[in-house]
Short mmCIF file of C-alpha atoms and ligand atoms in Angstrom, two decimals:
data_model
loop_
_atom_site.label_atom_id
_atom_site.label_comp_id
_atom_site.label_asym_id
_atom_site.label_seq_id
_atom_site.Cartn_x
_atom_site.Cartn_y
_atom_site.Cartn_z
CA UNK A 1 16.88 -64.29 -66.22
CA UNK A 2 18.10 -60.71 -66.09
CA UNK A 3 15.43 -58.46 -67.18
CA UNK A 4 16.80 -55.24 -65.55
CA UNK A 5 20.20 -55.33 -63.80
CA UNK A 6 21.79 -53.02 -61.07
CA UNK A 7 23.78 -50.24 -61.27
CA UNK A 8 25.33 -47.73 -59.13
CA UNK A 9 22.48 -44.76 -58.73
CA UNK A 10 23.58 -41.36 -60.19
CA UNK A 11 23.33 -40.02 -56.71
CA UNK A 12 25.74 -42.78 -55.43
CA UNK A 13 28.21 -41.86 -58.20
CA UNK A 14 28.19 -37.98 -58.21
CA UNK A 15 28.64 -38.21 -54.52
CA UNK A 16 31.55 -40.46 -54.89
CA UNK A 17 33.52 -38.00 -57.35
CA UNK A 18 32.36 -35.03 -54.59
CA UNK A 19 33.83 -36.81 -51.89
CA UNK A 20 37.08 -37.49 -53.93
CA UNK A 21 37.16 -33.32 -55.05
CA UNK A 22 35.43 -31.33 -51.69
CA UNK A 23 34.98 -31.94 -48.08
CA UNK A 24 31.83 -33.23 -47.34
CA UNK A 25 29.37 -32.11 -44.99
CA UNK A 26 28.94 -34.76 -41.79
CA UNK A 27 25.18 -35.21 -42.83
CA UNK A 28 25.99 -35.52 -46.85
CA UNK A 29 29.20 -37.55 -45.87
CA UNK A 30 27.07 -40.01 -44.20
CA UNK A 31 24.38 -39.92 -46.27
CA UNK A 32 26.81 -40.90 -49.33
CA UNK A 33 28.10 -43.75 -46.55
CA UNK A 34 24.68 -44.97 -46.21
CA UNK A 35 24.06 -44.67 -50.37
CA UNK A 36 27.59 -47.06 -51.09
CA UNK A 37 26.84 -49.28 -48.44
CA UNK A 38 23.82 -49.77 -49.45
CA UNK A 39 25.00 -50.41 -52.96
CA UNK A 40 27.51 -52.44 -51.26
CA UNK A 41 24.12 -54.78 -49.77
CA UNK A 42 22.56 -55.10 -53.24
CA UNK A 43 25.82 -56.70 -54.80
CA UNK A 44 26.37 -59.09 -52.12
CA UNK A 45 22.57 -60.00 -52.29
CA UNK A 46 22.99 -60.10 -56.02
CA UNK A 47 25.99 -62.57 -55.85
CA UNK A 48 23.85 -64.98 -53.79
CA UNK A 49 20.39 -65.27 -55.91
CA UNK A 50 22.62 -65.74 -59.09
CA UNK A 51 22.19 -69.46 -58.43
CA UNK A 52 18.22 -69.22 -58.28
CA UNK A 53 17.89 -66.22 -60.90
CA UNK A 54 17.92 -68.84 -63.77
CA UNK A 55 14.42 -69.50 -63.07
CA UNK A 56 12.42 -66.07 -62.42
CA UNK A 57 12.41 -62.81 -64.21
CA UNK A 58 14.58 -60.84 -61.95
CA UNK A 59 13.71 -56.70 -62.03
CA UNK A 60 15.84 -54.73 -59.82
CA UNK A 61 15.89 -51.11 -58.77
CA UNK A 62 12.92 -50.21 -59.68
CA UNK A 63 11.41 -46.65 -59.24
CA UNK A 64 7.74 -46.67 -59.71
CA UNK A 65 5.04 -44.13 -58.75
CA UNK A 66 1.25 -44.97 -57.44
CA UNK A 67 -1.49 -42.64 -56.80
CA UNK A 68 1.87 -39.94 -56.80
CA UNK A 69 3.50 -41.59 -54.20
CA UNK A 70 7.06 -42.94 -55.52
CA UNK A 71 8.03 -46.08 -54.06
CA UNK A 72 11.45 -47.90 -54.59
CA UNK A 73 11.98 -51.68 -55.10
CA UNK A 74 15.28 -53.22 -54.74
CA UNK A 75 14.42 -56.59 -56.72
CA UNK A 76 11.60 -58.41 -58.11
CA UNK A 77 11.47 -62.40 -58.25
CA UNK A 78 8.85 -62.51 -60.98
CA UNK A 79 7.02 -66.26 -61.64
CA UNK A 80 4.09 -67.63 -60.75
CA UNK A 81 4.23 -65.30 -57.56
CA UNK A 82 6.03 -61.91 -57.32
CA UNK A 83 8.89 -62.01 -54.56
CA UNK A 84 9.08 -58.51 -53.55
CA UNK A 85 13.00 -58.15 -51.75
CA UNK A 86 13.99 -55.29 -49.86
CA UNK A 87 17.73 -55.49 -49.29
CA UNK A 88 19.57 -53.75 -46.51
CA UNK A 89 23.29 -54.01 -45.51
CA UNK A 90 23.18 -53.21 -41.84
CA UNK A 91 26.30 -53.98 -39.70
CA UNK A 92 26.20 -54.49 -35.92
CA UNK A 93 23.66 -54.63 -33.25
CA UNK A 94 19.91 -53.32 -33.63
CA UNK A 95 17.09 -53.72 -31.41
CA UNK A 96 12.94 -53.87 -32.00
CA UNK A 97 10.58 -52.44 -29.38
CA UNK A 98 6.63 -52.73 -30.77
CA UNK A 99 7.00 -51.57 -34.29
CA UNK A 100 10.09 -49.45 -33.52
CA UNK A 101 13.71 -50.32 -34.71
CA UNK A 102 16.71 -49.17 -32.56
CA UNK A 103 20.38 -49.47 -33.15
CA UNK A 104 22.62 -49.91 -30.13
CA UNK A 105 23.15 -47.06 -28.53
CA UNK A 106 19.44 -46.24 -28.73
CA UNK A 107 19.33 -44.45 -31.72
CA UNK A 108 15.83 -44.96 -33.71
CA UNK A 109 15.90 -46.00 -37.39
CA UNK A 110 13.18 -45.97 -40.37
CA UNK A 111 11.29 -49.27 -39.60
CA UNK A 112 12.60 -51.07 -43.24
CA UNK A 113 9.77 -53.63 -42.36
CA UNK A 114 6.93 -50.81 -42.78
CA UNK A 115 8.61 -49.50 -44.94
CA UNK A 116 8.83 -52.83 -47.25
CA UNK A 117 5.37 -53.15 -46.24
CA UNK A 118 4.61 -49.89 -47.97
CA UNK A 119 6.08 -50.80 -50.86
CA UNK A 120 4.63 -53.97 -51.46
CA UNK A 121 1.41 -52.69 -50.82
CA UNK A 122 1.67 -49.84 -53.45
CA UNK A 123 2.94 -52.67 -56.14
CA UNK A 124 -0.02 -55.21 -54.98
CA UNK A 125 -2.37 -52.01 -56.31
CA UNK A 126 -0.33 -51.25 -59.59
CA UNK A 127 -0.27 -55.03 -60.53
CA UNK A 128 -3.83 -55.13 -59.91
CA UNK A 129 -4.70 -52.05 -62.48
CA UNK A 130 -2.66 -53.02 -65.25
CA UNK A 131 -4.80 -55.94 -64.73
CA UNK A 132 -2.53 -58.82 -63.44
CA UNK A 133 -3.50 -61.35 -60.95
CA UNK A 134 -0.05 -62.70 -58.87
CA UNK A 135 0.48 -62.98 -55.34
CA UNK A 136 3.43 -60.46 -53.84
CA UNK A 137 5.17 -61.91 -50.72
CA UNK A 138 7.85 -59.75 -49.34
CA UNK A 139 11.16 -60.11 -47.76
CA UNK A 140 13.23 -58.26 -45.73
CA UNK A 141 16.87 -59.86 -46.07
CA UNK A 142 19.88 -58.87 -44.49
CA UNK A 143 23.30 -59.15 -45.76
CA UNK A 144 25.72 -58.23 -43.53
CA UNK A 145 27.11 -61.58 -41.87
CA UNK A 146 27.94 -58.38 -38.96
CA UNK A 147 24.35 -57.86 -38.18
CA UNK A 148 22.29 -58.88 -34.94
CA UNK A 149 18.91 -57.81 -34.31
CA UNK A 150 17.86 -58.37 -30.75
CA UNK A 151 13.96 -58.72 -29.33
CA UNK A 152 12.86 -59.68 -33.33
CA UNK A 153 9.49 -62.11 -33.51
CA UNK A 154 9.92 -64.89 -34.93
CA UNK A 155 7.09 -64.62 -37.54
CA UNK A 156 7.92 -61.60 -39.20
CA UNK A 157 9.78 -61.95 -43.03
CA UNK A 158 12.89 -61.32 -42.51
CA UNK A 159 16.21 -63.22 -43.28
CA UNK A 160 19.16 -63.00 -41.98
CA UNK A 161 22.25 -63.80 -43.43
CA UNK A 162 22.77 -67.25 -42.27
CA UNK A 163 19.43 -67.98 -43.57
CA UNK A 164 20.04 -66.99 -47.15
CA UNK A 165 20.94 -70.53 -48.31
CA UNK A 166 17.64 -71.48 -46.84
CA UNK A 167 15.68 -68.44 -48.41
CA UNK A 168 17.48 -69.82 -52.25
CA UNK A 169 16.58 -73.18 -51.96
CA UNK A 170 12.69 -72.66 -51.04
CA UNK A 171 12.96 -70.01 -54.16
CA UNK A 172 14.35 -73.09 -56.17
CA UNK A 173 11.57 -75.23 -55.24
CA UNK A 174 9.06 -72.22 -56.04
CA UNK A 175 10.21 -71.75 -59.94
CA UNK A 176 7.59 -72.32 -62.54
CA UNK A 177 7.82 -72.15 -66.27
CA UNK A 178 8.02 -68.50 -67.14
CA UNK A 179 4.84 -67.64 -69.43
CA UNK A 180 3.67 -64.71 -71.38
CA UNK A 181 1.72 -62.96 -68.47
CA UNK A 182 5.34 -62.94 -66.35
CA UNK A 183 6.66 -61.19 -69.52
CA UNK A 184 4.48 -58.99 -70.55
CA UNK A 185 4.02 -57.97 -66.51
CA UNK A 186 7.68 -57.25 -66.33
CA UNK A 187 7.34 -55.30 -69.29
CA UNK A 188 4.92 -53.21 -67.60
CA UNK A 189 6.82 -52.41 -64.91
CA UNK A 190 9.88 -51.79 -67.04
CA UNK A 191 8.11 -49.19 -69.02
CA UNK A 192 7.08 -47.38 -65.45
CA UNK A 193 10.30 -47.29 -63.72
CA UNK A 194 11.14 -43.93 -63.96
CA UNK A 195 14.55 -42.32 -63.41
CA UNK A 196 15.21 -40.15 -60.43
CA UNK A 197 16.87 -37.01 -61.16
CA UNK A 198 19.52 -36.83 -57.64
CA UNK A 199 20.76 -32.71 -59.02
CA UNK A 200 18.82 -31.52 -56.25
CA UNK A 201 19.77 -32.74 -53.35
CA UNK A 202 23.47 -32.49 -54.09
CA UNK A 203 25.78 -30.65 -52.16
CA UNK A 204 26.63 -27.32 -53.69
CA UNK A 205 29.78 -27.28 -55.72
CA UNK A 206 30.90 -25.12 -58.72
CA UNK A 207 33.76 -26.23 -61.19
CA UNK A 208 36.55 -23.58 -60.08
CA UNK A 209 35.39 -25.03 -56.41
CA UNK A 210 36.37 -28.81 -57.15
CA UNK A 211 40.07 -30.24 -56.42
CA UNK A 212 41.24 -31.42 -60.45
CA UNK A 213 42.80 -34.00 -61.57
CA UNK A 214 41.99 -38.09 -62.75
CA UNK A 215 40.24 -39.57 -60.19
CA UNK A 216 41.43 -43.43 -59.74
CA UNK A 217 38.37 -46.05 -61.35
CA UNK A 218 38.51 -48.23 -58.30
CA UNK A 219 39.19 -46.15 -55.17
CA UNK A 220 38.05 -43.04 -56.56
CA UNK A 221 40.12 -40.68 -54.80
CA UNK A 222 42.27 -38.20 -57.69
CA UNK A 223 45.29 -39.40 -55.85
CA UNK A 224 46.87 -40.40 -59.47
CA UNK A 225 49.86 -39.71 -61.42
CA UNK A 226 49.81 -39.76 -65.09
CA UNK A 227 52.86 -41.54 -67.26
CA UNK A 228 52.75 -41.36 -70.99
CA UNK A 229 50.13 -44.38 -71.42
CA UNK A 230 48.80 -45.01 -68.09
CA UNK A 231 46.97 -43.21 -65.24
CA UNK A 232 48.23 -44.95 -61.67
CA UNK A 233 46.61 -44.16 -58.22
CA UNK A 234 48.78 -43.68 -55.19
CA UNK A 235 46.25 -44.64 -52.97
CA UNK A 236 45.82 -47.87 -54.35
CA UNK A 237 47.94 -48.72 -57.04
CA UNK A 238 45.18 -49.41 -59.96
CA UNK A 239 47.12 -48.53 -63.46
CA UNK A 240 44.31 -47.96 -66.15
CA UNK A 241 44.71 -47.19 -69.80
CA UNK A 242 45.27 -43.08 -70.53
CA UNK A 243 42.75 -43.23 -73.17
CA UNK A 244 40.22 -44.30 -70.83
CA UNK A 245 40.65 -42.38 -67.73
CA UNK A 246 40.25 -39.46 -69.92
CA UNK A 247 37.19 -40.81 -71.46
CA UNK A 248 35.89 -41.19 -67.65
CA UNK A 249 37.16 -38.01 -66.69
CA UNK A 250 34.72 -36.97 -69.54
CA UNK A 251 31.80 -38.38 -68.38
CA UNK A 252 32.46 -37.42 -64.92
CA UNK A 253 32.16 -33.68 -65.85
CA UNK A 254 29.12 -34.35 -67.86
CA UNK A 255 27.55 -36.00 -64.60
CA UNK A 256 28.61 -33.29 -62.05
CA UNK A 257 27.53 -30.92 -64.60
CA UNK A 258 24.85 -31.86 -66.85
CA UNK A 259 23.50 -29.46 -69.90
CA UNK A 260 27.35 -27.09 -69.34
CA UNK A 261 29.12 -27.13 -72.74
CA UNK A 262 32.26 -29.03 -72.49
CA UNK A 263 35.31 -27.07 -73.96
CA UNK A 264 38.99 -28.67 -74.15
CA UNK A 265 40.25 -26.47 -71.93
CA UNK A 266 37.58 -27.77 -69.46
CA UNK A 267 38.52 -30.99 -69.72
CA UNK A 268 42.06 -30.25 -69.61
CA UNK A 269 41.88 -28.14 -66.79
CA UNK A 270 39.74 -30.97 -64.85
CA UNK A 271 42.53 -33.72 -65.90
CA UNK A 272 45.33 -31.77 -64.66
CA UNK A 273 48.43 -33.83 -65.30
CA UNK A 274 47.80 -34.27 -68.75
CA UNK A 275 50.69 -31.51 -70.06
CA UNK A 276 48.80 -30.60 -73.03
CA UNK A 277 45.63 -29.67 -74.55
CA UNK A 278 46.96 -31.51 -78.01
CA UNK A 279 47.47 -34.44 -75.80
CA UNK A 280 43.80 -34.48 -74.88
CA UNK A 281 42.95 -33.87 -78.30
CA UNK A 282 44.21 -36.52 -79.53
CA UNK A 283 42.81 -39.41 -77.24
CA UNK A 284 39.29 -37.43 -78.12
CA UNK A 285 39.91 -38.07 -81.48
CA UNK A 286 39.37 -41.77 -81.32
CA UNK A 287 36.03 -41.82 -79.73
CA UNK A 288 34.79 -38.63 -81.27
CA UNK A 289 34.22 -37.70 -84.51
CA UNK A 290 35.35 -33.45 -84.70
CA UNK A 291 33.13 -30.90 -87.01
CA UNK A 292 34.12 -27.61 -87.66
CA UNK A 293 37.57 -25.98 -86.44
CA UNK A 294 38.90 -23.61 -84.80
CA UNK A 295 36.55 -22.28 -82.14
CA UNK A 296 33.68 -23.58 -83.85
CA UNK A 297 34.56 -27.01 -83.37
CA UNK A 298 32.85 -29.43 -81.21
CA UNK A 299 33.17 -32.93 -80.91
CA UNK A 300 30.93 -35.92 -80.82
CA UNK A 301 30.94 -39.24 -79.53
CA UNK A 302 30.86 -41.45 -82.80
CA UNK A 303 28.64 -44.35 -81.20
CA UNK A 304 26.39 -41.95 -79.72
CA UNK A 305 25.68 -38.95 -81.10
CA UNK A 306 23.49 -37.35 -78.42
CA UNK A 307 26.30 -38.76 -76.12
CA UNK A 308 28.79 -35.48 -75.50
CA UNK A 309 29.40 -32.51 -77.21
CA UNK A 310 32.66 -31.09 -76.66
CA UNK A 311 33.84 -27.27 -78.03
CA UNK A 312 37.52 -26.80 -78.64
ZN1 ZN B 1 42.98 -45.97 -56.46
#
């Protein structure tokens, strides 16, 4: 069972709308790379254990803190042990020499094993003092069918993608009934995961600095033309509802800029090939509930009230 499921970090998605709207530094640019393919990983990973999940309290992406140090977890196998997984998407040749990880062309890499290790070791404590008694075991599993890793030992826990099927069925064997210490654990660590604020280490951007217009929901580039009910992408040829892509477009500028007052003529100015600011207006008016007028009024999102707050 799903106790916590996966979703695309905040970093991962403000860096895909930058990418769409600015030129990217080389070092950000990859860095984003290494964020989506990651994310990429996690899915794929994700896809496989939903055969075995049935059995275990699954926690992923967790974000915990011990003894201030933070430590991230990519999924948790909780039942009568803890299977601790650290998921990585690597493509192409890598090499080991003593504890140090290479890739091909000699390049050296954060060891994921120590730093798995790390994390494991950091949980194994917080388990402990909110006073639970379960084995961790760790693995390292790759997912990339594209990966070789030359010189590895034999003993250390890692799988590699050919070995997945393997790594399920000795999970399948392993489930036990889930009892009230697996809940109340998971709990525990729900109510810890804390959320990590990405603002900082963004690249700088400003409003008047970002390329407008709808950015496409699948390929994400703003690449789009607008007809009278649909937004369609150029690049890819994804038609999506008006109402919604404005509804994204939306939430995209709350994302990129968080605690800035959202005014139609923001939004309108961000959207681009939507003619009019009545036009706007009007798909608003369906998800938002309008108080005041004139320039007093502001809009709310009905379900949510905390959700958006919009001036005219
Ligand atoms: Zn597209």
């Amino acid at each position: 069972m799903i106790v916590k499921s996966r979703v695309e970090s905040l970093e991962l998605q403000i860096l895909r709308m930058l990418n769409a709207r600015m030129t990217l530094s080389s070092k950000e640019y990859s860095n984003y790379q290494y964020l989506e393919k990651g994310y990429e990983g996690e899915v794929i990973f994700d896809r496989w254990m939903e055969e075995v999940e049935k059995g275990y309290l699954v926690v992923n992406d967790l974000l915990l803190e011990y003894g201030n140090t933070k430590f991230q977890i990519d999924s948790l196998f909780i039942s009568k042990i803890i299977h601790l997984f650290e998921v990585k998407y690597f493509e192409g040749d890598y090499f080991i020499e003593g504890d140090r990880w290479y890739t091909n062309n000699g390049v050296e890499i954060k060891n994921p094993l120590q730093q798995m290790e790390r994390a494991e070791s950091l949980l194994r404590r917080m388990v402990r003092d909110l006073g639970f008694n379960i084995n961790i075991e760790s693995t390292l599993v790759f997912v990339n069918p594209n990966f070789y890793l030359y010189q590895a030992p034999r003993n250390l826990p890692i799988v590699f993608p050919n070995q997945i099927p393997r790594l399920l069925k000795n999970l399948q064997k392993q489930t036990a009934p889930i009892k009230n210490t697996h809940n109340n654990l998971a709990e525990r660590l729900l109510t810890l995961h804390s959320q990590d604020s990405p603002y900082k280490r963004l690249p700088e951007y400003s409003f008047e600095s970002l390329k407008k217009g709808m950015a496409c929901s699948h390929c994400h580039t703003v690449n789009t033309i607008v007809t009278r009910k649909t937004l369609i992408c150029i690049s890819c040829g994804k038609r999506e509802n008006i109402h919604e892509a404005v509804l994204r477009s939306v939430r995209e500028l709350q994302l990129l800029f968080p605690g800035e007052v959202l005014t139609l003529s923001k939004i309108h100015e961000w959207s681009k090939s939507i003619k009019t600011k009545k036009a706007i207006r009007n798909i608003l008016l369906d998800d938002f509930t309008l108080s005041g007028c004139g320039r007093g009024a502001h809009y709310t999102i009905k379900e949510n009230k905390e959700g958006y707050l919009i001036i005219e």
